Amino acid sequence: MHMAWTRKHKPQTLKEVIGNKEAIRKLVEWVKAWDKTVPKKRAIFLYGPPGIGKTATVEALAKDFDMELVEKNASDYRTEEAVKRFAGIASQYSTLFGKKRLILFDELDGITGTQDRGGVKALTEIIKITRCPLVLIANNAYDPRFTNLRNYCLLVQFKKPPAGEVVKLLKRICLREGIDAEEEALKFIAQRSRGDVRSAINDLQALAQGKTRLTYEDVSWLAYRDRQENIFTVLKMIVYARSCMSAKQAVDMADVDPDMLFEWIYENVPRHLTHPEDLARAMDALSLADIYRGRIRSTRNWKFTRYFLDFMTAGVAMARQKTKPSGWIPFNFPKRIQALSRSKAQRKFELEIGRKIKRKFHISAYRASKEILPYIRVIFENNVNMAAGIASWLDLDAEMIKYIVSGKQAEAIIKQMEIL
Ligand SMILES: Nc1ncnc2c1ncn2[C@@H]1O[C@H](COP(=O)(O)OP(=O)(O)OP(=O)(O)O)[C@@H](O)[C@H]1O
Ligand SMILES: [Mg+2]
């Protein structure tokens, strides 16, 4: 069973929360104050961008202080009546069993203006009289709806943790998962996430789950990829669509091109449609889509695009009939695209060798790598002496020689060059 790494590796104590040390200090100080007397501000309002540990911090705090955490989110306090139901639990600091209580109203901005039927106002009333600490969380505390509410709260801002901290966290997770990861790879993931820790961990899981090594090359191709949230949402809409229509609509949302989308679906369908009959149906749909794709390529007739898209979206969506719903299954990046980008790195190397050849042959590096390199390779494979001569003449380094021919032959050539 798969489990989201954001949940699996959630901080178990405040010490494991990265960044925001000052905010956490204020929060702890305020909670401790409750042991003496009811403080002036009976609620604390944590705010800041998504995925940086606001909720996780409060959960870790409750654990560290052995408090009973009563967690609520938007749906629980849309109306005045709903909020008033909390008045009871808010009236006592200790539970029946002597445990201290902490009440969390999470995702306050989940109640939109029109949906709020007195919820925010009722919440303000509870804050005025509560006998136990209340924590509020929102992305934006300065929403005009909270103007009055703010007066009764201690405001504490959460900021995006620095990339270095995110790298450290990713390292810790890799250690626990038994993944040997290159520092550069983790740095790349951290920087891409721009301080959104949740998305950094999601990326890491998608790239590294089930592996023992993670290299920079494994992740660097992400730079070519469109935003991940989008493709994940779109995939979910296709693979778990309730109707053909919603699957087709997903394509309009996708800002990846159809070929790329095909790769994503192809990669992920087997793990999401686990019943063999469903999988067979989905693969049939994908192969039909592929036939139309081939026809578009050979005839340049774009009218087939519609069929290509229909088969890979609606066709795949309708394949789900017998697969039982299971827990959360992550979506993986398409391996075929990863392979492509690897050959992109190869092409770059070839071009570098081409540049060396260009100097002697006075043709473009591209032509050199396409037209001369194959001959050089044949010579390298068959004649060590001549190869060594050519290699010195072109000024190729050991790495380049090893790229042109592999193994023992390359070593022999390098040795011969030293003698020359
Ligand atoms: N500062 C952090 N330290 C350690 N882990 C973190 C941190 N921030 C986020 N995470 C990881 O990301 C997950 C999501 O974080 P969390 O739910 O706390 O974000 P949030 O700030 O409440 O976001 P939102 O505004 O979307 O609710 C956590 O469960 C944890 O695994
Ligand atoms: Mg949250």
Coordinates of C-alpha atoms and ligand atoms in Angstrom, one line a residue:
M1 CA 0.0 0.0 0.0
H2 CA 1.3 3.4 -0.9
M3 CA 1.3 6.3 1.5
A4 CA 1.9 9.9 0.8
W5 CA 5.4 10.7 2.0
T6 CA 4.1 14.0 3.3
R7 CA 2.1 12.0 5.7
K8 CA 4.6 9.2 6.3
H9 CA 7.4 11.7 7.1
K10 CA 5.3 14.4 8.8
P11 CA 7.1 16.1 11.7
Q12 CA 6.5 14.1 14.9
T13 CA 7.9 16.9 17.1
L14 CA 8.5 20.6 16.7
K15 CA 12.2 19.9 16.4
E16 CA 11.5 18.3 13.1
V17 CA 9.7 21.3 11.6
I18 CA 12.0 23.1 9.3
G19 CA 12.2 26.9 9.2
N20 CA 10.0 29.4 11.1
K21 CA 11.8 29.2 14.3
E22 CA 10.7 32.6 15.5
A23 CA 7.0 31.9 14.7
I24 CA 7.3 28.6 16.6
R25 CA 8.9 30.3 19.5
K26 CA 6.0 32.7 19.7
L27 CA 3.5 29.9 19.5
V28 CA 5.1 27.9 22.2
E29 CA 5.4 30.9 24.5
W30 CA 1.7 31.6 24.0
V31 CA 0.6 28.0 24.7
K32 CA 2.8 27.9 27.9
A33 CA 1.2 31.1 29.1
W34 CA -2.2 29.3 29.3
D35 CA -0.8 27.2 32.2
K36 CA -0.7 30.3 34.4
T37 CA -3.7 32.2 33.4
V38 CA -6.0 32.9 30.4
P39 CA -3.8 35.2 28.2
K40 CA -5.0 38.5 26.8
K41 CA -5.2 37.1 23.3
R42 CA -7.1 33.8 23.5
A43 CA -6.5 32.9 19.9
I44 CA -3.4 32.7 17.8
F45 CA -3.7 33.3 14.1
L46 CA -1.1 31.6 12.0
Y47 CA -0.9 32.6 8.3
G48 CA 1.3 32.1 5.3
P49 CA 1.5 30.4 1.9
P50 CA 0.5 26.7 1.3
G51 CA 2.6 23.7 2.1
I52 CA 5.1 25.3 4.5
G53 CA 4.1 23.5 7.7
K54 CA 1.4 25.5 9.4
T55 CA -0.9 22.6 10.1
A56 CA 2.0 20.2 10.7
T57 CA 3.4 22.6 13.3
V58 CA 0.2 22.7 15.4
E59 CA 0.0 19.0 15.3
A60 CA 3.6 18.6 16.4
L61 CA 3.0 21.2 19.1
A62 CA 0.0 19.2 20.5
K63 CA 2.2 16.1 20.6
D64 CA 5.1 17.8 22.3
F65 CA 2.9 19.2 25.0
D66 CA 0.8 16.1 25.3
M67 CA -2.4 18.0 24.5
E68 CA -5.6 16.8 23.0
L69 CA -5.9 18.4 19.6
V70 CA -9.4 19.1 18.3
E71 CA -9.1 19.8 14.6
K72 CA -11.7 21.4 12.5
N73 CA -11.8 22.8 9.0
A74 CA -14.0 25.0 6.9
S75 CA -16.9 22.6 6.4
D76 CA -17.3 22.5 10.2
Y77 CA -17.8 26.2 10.7
R78 CA -19.5 27.6 7.7
T79 CA -22.6 28.5 9.7
E80 CA -23.2 30.2 13.0
E81 CA -24.9 27.1 14.4
A82 CA -21.9 24.9 13.4
V83 CA -19.5 27.1 15.2
K84 CA -21.6 27.4 18.3
R85 CA -21.3 23.7 18.7
F86 CA -17.7 24.3 19.7
A87 CA -18.6 26.6 22.4
G88 CA -19.0 23.6 24.7
I89 CA -15.5 22.1 24.2
A90 CA -14.0 25.6 24.2
S91 CA -15.4 26.2 27.7
Q92 CA -13.0 23.9 29.4
Y93 CA -9.2 23.8 29.3
S94 CA -8.9 20.2 30.6
T95 CA -10.6 17.2 29.2
L96 CA -12.3 14.7 31.5
F97 CA -9.1 12.8 31.8
G98 CA -7.0 15.8 32.7
K99 CA -5.4 16.3 29.3
K100 CA -5.1 19.9 28.1
R101 CA -7.0 20.8 25.1
L102 CA -6.0 22.7 22.0
I103 CA -8.6 23.6 19.4
L104 CA -7.5 24.2 15.8
F105 CA -9.7 26.0 13.2
D106 CA -7.7 25.1 10.0
E107 CA -8.1 26.5 6.5
L108 CA -10.2 29.5 7.5
D109 CA -10.0 30.9 4.0
G110 CA -11.9 27.8 2.9
I111 CA -15.1 29.7 3.8
T112 CA -15.7 32.0 0.9
G113 CA -17.6 35.3 1.4
T114 CA -20.9 34.0 0.2
Q115 CA -20.7 30.7 2.0
D116 CA -20.0 32.3 5.3
R117 CA -23.3 32.4 7.0
G118 CA -22.2 34.0 10.3
G119 CA -19.4 31.5 10.8
V120 CA -16.6 34.1 11.2
K121 CA -18.7 36.2 13.5
A122 CA -19.6 33.3 15.7
L123 CA -16.0 32.3 15.8
T124 CA -15.1 35.8 17.1
E125 CA -17.7 35.4 19.8
I126 CA -16.1 32.1 20.9
I127 CA -12.6 33.6 21.0
K128 CA -13.8 36.3 23.4
I129 CA -14.9 33.7 26.0
T130 CA -12.9 30.6 25.3
R131 CA -11.3 28.9 28.3
C132 CA -8.9 26.9 26.1
P133 CA -6.4 27.9 23.5
L134 CA -7.6 28.4 20.0
V135 CA -5.4 28.3 16.9
L136 CA -6.6 29.7 13.6
I137 CA -4.9 29.1 10.3
A138 CA -5.4 30.7 6.9
N139 CA -3.2 31.6 3.9
N140 CA -4.2 35.2 4.1
A141 CA -5.0 36.7 7.5
Y142 CA -5.6 40.1 5.9
D143 CA -8.7 39.2 4.1
P144 CA -11.2 41.9 4.9
R145 CA -13.6 39.3 6.4
F146 CA -11.2 38.8 9.2
T147 CA -10.8 42.5 10.1
N148 CA -12.8 42.3 13.3
L149 CA -11.6 38.8 14.2
R150 CA -8.0 39.9 13.9
N151 CA -8.4 42.2 16.9
Y152 CA -8.8 39.3 19.2
C153 CA -5.9 37.2 17.9
L154 CA -2.1 37.1 18.2
L155 CA -1.0 37.2 14.6
V156 CA 2.0 35.1 13.7
Q157 CA 3.3 34.9 10.2
F158 CA 4.8 31.7 8.7
K159 CA 7.3 32.1 5.9
K160 CA 8.7 29.8 3.3
P161 CA 11.7 27.9 4.7
P162 CA 15.0 28.5 2.9
A163 CA 16.0 26.0 0.2
G164 CA 18.9 24.8 2.3
E165 CA 16.5 23.6 5.0
V166 CA 14.3 21.9 2.4
V167 CA 17.4 20.0 1.1
K168 CA 18.2 18.8 4.6
L169 CA 14.6 17.6 5.1
L170 CA 14.7 15.8 1.7
K171 CA 18.0 14.2 2.8
R172 CA 16.4 12.9 6.0
I173 CA 13.6 11.4 4.1
C174 CA 15.9 9.7 1.6
L175 CA 17.9 8.3 4.5
R176 CA 14.7 6.8 6.0
E177 CA 13.6 5.4 2.6
G178 CA 17.0 3.9 1.9
I179 CA 17.7 6.1 -1.1
D180 CA 21.2 7.2 -1.9
A181 CA 20.6 10.7 -3.4
E182 CA 23.0 13.1 -5.0
E183 CA 23.1 16.5 -3.3
E184 CA 22.6 18.2 -6.6
A185 CA 19.4 16.3 -7.3
L186 CA 17.9 17.3 -3.9
K187 CA 19.0 20.9 -4.4
F188 CA 17.2 20.9 -7.8
I189 CA 14.0 19.6 -6.3
A190 CA 14.1 22.1 -3.4
Q191 CA 14.7 25.1 -5.6
R192 CA 12.0 24.1 -8.0
S193 CA 9.5 23.9 -5.2
R194 CA 10.1 27.6 -4.2
G195 CA 9.6 27.0 -0.5
D196 CA 6.5 24.8 -0.9
V197 CA 7.7 21.9 1.2
R198 CA 4.7 19.8 0.4
S199 CA 5.4 20.0 -3.3
A200 CA 9.1 19.3 -2.8
I201 CA 8.2 16.1 -0.9
N202 CA 5.7 15.1 -3.5
D203 CA 8.3 15.6 -6.3
L204 CA 10.8 13.5 -4.4
Q205 CA 8.3 10.7 -3.9
A206 CA 7.3 10.7 -7.6
L207 CA 10.9 10.6 -8.7
A208 CA 12.5 8.3 -6.1
Q209 CA 10.0 5.9 -4.8
G210 CA 11.1 2.3 -5.2
K211 CA 14.7 3.4 -6.2
T212 CA 17.9 3.0 -4.3
R213 CA 19.7 5.8 -6.1
L214 CA 18.6 9.3 -7.3
T215 CA 20.9 11.2 -9.5
Y216 CA 20.9 14.7 -10.8
E217 CA 20.1 13.3 -14.2
D218 CA 17.0 11.6 -12.9
V219 CA 15.5 15.0 -11.9
S220 CA 17.0 17.6 -14.1
W221 CA 14.7 16.9 -17.0
L222 CA 11.9 18.2 -14.8
A223 CA 12.9 21.6 -16.1
Y224 CA 11.4 20.7 -19.4
R225 CA 8.2 19.6 -17.8
D226 CA 5.1 21.7 -17.2
R227 CA 3.9 22.4 -13.8
Q228 CA 3.3 19.3 -11.9
E229 CA 0.1 20.2 -10.1
N230 CA -1.6 20.6 -13.4
I231 CA -0.6 17.3 -14.9
F232 CA -1.5 15.5 -11.7
T233 CA -4.9 17.0 -11.6
V234 CA -5.5 16.2 -15.2
L235 CA -4.3 12.6 -14.8
K236 CA -6.6 12.2 -11.9
M237 CA -9.5 13.5 -13.9
I238 CA -8.8 11.1 -16.7
V239 CA -8.0 7.9 -14.7
Y240 CA -10.7 8.5 -12.1
A241 CA -13.3 10.2 -14.3
R242 CA -17.0 9.5 -13.6
S243 CA -18.0 10.3 -17.2
C244 CA -16.5 10.6 -20.7
M245 CA -17.2 14.3 -20.6
S246 CA -15.1 15.1 -17.6
A247 CA -12.2 13.0 -19.0
K248 CA -12.3 15.0 -22.2
Q249 CA -12.5 18.3 -20.4
A250 CA -9.3 17.4 -18.6
V251 CA -7.5 17.7 -21.8
D252 CA -8.5 21.3 -22.2
M253 CA -7.1 22.0 -18.7
A254 CA -3.8 20.3 -19.5
D255 CA -1.0 22.6 -20.5
V256 CA 1.1 19.7 -21.7
D257 CA 1.0 18.7 -25.4
P258 CA -1.1 15.6 -26.3
D259 CA 2.0 13.5 -27.0
M260 CA 3.3 14.2 -23.5
L261 CA -0.1 13.5 -22.0
F262 CA -0.2 10.2 -23.8
E263 CA 3.1 9.2 -22.1
W264 CA 1.8 10.2 -18.7
I265 CA -1.3 8.1 -19.1
Y266 CA 0.6 5.2 -20.6
E267 CA 3.0 5.2 -17.7
N268 CA 0.4 5.4 -15.0
V269 CA -2.6 3.4 -16.1
P270 CA -1.2 0.0 -15.1
R271 CA -0.9 1.0 -11.4
H272 CA -4.3 2.7 -11.2
L273 CA -6.4 0.2 -13.2
T274 CA -5.3 -3.0 -11.4
H275 CA -8.1 -5.3 -12.5
P276 CA -6.8 -7.2 -15.6
E277 CA -9.9 -6.6 -17.7
D278 CA -9.9 -2.9 -16.9
L279 CA -6.2 -2.7 -17.8
A280 CA -6.8 -4.6 -21.1
R281 CA -9.6 -2.2 -22.0
A282 CA -7.4 0.8 -21.2
M283 CA -4.5 -0.5 -23.2
D284 CA -6.8 -1.2 -26.1
A285 CA -7.9 2.4 -26.0
L286 CA -4.3 3.6 -25.8
S287 CA -3.3 1.5 -28.8
L288 CA -6.2 2.9 -30.8
A289 CA -5.1 6.3 -29.8
D290 CA -1.6 5.5 -30.9
I291 CA -2.8 4.3 -34.3
Y292 CA -4.5 7.7 -34.9
R293 CA -1.4 9.4 -33.7
G294 CA 0.6 7.5 -36.3
R295 CA -1.9 8.5 -38.9
I296 CA -1.6 12.2 -38.0
R297 CA 2.2 11.9 -38.4
S298 CA 2.1 10.2 -41.7
T299 CA -0.7 12.1 -43.3
R300 CA -0.3 15.5 -41.5
N301 CA -4.1 15.4 -41.3
W302 CA -5.0 17.0 -38.0
K303 CA -8.6 15.9 -38.2
F304 CA -7.5 12.7 -36.6
T305 CA -6.4 14.6 -33.4
R306 CA -9.9 14.3 -32.1
Y307 CA -9.8 10.5 -32.2
F308 CA -6.4 10.4 -30.7
L309 CA -7.5 12.5 -27.8
D310 CA -10.8 10.7 -27.3
F311 CA -9.3 7.3 -27.1
M312 CA -6.7 8.3 -24.6
T313 CA -9.0 10.2 -22.4
A314 CA -12.6 8.9 -22.6
G315 CA -11.4 5.5 -23.7
V316 CA -9.2 5.2 -20.6
A317 CA -11.8 6.7 -18.3
M318 CA -14.4 4.1 -19.4
A319 CA -12.0 1.2 -18.9
R320 CA -12.5 1.5 -15.2
Q321 CA -15.2 -1.0 -14.3
K322 CA -14.0 -3.7 -12.0
T323 CA -10.9 -2.2 -10.3
K324 CA -11.7 -1.7 -6.6
P325 CA -10.8 1.6 -5.2
S326 CA -7.6 1.4 -3.2
G327 CA -5.7 3.9 -1.1
W328 CA -3.7 6.8 -2.5
I329 CA -1.5 5.8 -5.4
P330 CA 1.1 8.3 -6.6
F331 CA 1.4 9.2 -10.3
N332 CA 4.8 8.5 -11.8
F333 CA 6.8 10.5 -14.3
P334 CA 6.9 8.8 -17.7
K335 CA 10.0 6.7 -18.1
R336 CA 10.1 7.0 -21.8
I337 CA 10.4 10.8 -21.5
Q338 CA 13.1 10.4 -19.0
A339 CA 15.0 8.2 -21.4
L340 CA 14.6 10.8 -24.1
S341 CA 16.1 13.5 -22.0
R342 CA 18.9 11.2 -21.1
S343 CA 19.7 11.0 -24.8
K344 CA 19.4 14.7 -24.9
A345 CA 22.4 14.8 -22.6
Q346 CA 24.1 12.4 -24.9
R347 CA 23.5 14.6 -27.9
K348 CA 25.1 17.4 -26.1
F349 CA 28.2 15.4 -25.5
E350 CA 28.3 14.3 -29.1
L351 CA 28.2 18.0 -30.1
E352 CA 31.2 18.7 -27.9
I353 CA 33.2 16.0 -29.6
G354 CA 31.8 17.5 -32.9
R355 CA 33.3 20.8 -31.9
K356 CA 36.7 19.2 -31.5
I357 CA 36.4 17.6 -35.0
K358 CA 35.1 20.9 -36.4
R359 CA 38.4 22.6 -35.6
K360 CA 40.3 20.2 -37.9
F361 CA 37.8 19.6 -40.6
H362 CA 36.3 23.1 -40.9
I363 CA 32.7 21.9 -40.9
S364 CA 29.9 22.6 -38.5
A365 CA 30.0 20.8 -35.2
Y366 CA 26.7 19.3 -35.9
R367 CA 27.8 17.9 -39.3
A368 CA 31.0 16.7 -37.7
S369 CA 29.1 14.7 -35.1
K370 CA 26.7 13.3 -37.7
E371 CA 29.1 12.6 -40.5
I372 CA 32.6 12.2 -39.2
L373 CA 32.0 10.7 -35.8
P374 CA 30.6 7.4 -37.1
Y375 CA 33.7 6.8 -39.1
I376 CA 35.9 7.7 -36.2
R377 CA 34.0 5.2 -34.1
V378 CA 34.7 2.4 -36.6
I379 CA 38.4 3.2 -36.6
F380 CA 38.4 3.4 -32.8
E381 CA 36.8 0.0 -32.6
N382 CA 39.3 -1.7 -34.9
N383 CA 42.7 0.0 -34.7
V384 CA 44.2 1.1 -31.5
N385 CA 47.2 2.7 -33.0
M386 CA 45.4 4.8 -35.5
A387 CA 42.8 5.6 -32.9
A388 CA 45.4 6.9 -30.5
G389 CA 46.9 9.1 -33.3
I390 CA 43.5 10.5 -34.2
A391 CA 42.6 11.1 -30.6
S392 CA 45.8 13.1 -29.9
W393 CA 45.4 15.0 -33.2
L394 CA 41.8 16.0 -32.3
D395 CA 42.7 16.6 -28.7
L396 CA 40.0 14.3 -27.3
D397 CA 40.0 13.7 -23.6
A398 CA 39.6 10.3 -21.9
E399 CA 35.9 10.8 -21.2
M400 CA 35.3 11.5 -24.9
I401 CA 37.2 8.4 -25.9
K402 CA 35.2 6.4 -23.5
Y403 CA 32.1 7.8 -25.0
I404 CA 33.1 6.8 -28.5
V405 CA 34.1 3.3 -27.7
S406 CA 33.6 1.6 -24.4
G407 CA 35.4 -0.7 -22.1
K408 CA 38.8 -2.3 -22.8
Q409 CA 39.2 -0.7 -26.2
A410 CA 39.0 2.8 -24.8
E411 CA 41.5 2.0 -22.2
A412 CA 43.9 0.5 -24.8
I413 CA 43.6 3.7 -26.8
I414 CA 44.2 5.9 -23.8
K415 CA 47.3 3.8 -22.9
Q416 CA 48.6 4.0 -26.4
M417 CA 48.2 7.8 -26.4
E418 CA 50.5 8.0 -23.3
I419 CA 53.2 6.0 -25.2
L420 CA 53.0 8.3 -28.3
Ligands
LIG1 N1 8.3 23.3 7.8 C1 8.1 22.0 7.5 N2 8.9 21.0 8.1 C2 8.7 19.7 7.9 N3 7.8 19.2 7.1 C3 7.0 20.1 6.4 C4 7.1 21.5 6.6 N4 6.2 22.1 5.9 C5 5.5 21.1 5.2 N5 6.0 19.9 5.5 C6 5.5 18.6 5.0 O1 4.4 18.9 4.1 C7 3.2 18.5 4.6 C8 2.1 19.6 4.4 O2 2.4 20.6 5.3 P1 1.2 21.4 6.0 O3 -0.1 20.7 5.9 O4 1.6 21.7 7.4 O5 1.2 22.7 5.2 P2 0.3 24.0 5.5 O6 1.3 25.2 5.7 O7 -0.7 23.8 6.5 O8 -0.4 24.2 4.0 P3 -1.9 24.7 3.6 O9 -1.9 26.2 3.7 O10 -2.0 24.2 2.2 O11 -2.8 24.0 4.6 C9 3.4 18.1 6.0 O12 2.6 17.0 6.4 C10 4.9 17.7 6.1 O13 5.1 16.4 5.6
MG2 MG -2.7 23.4 6.4

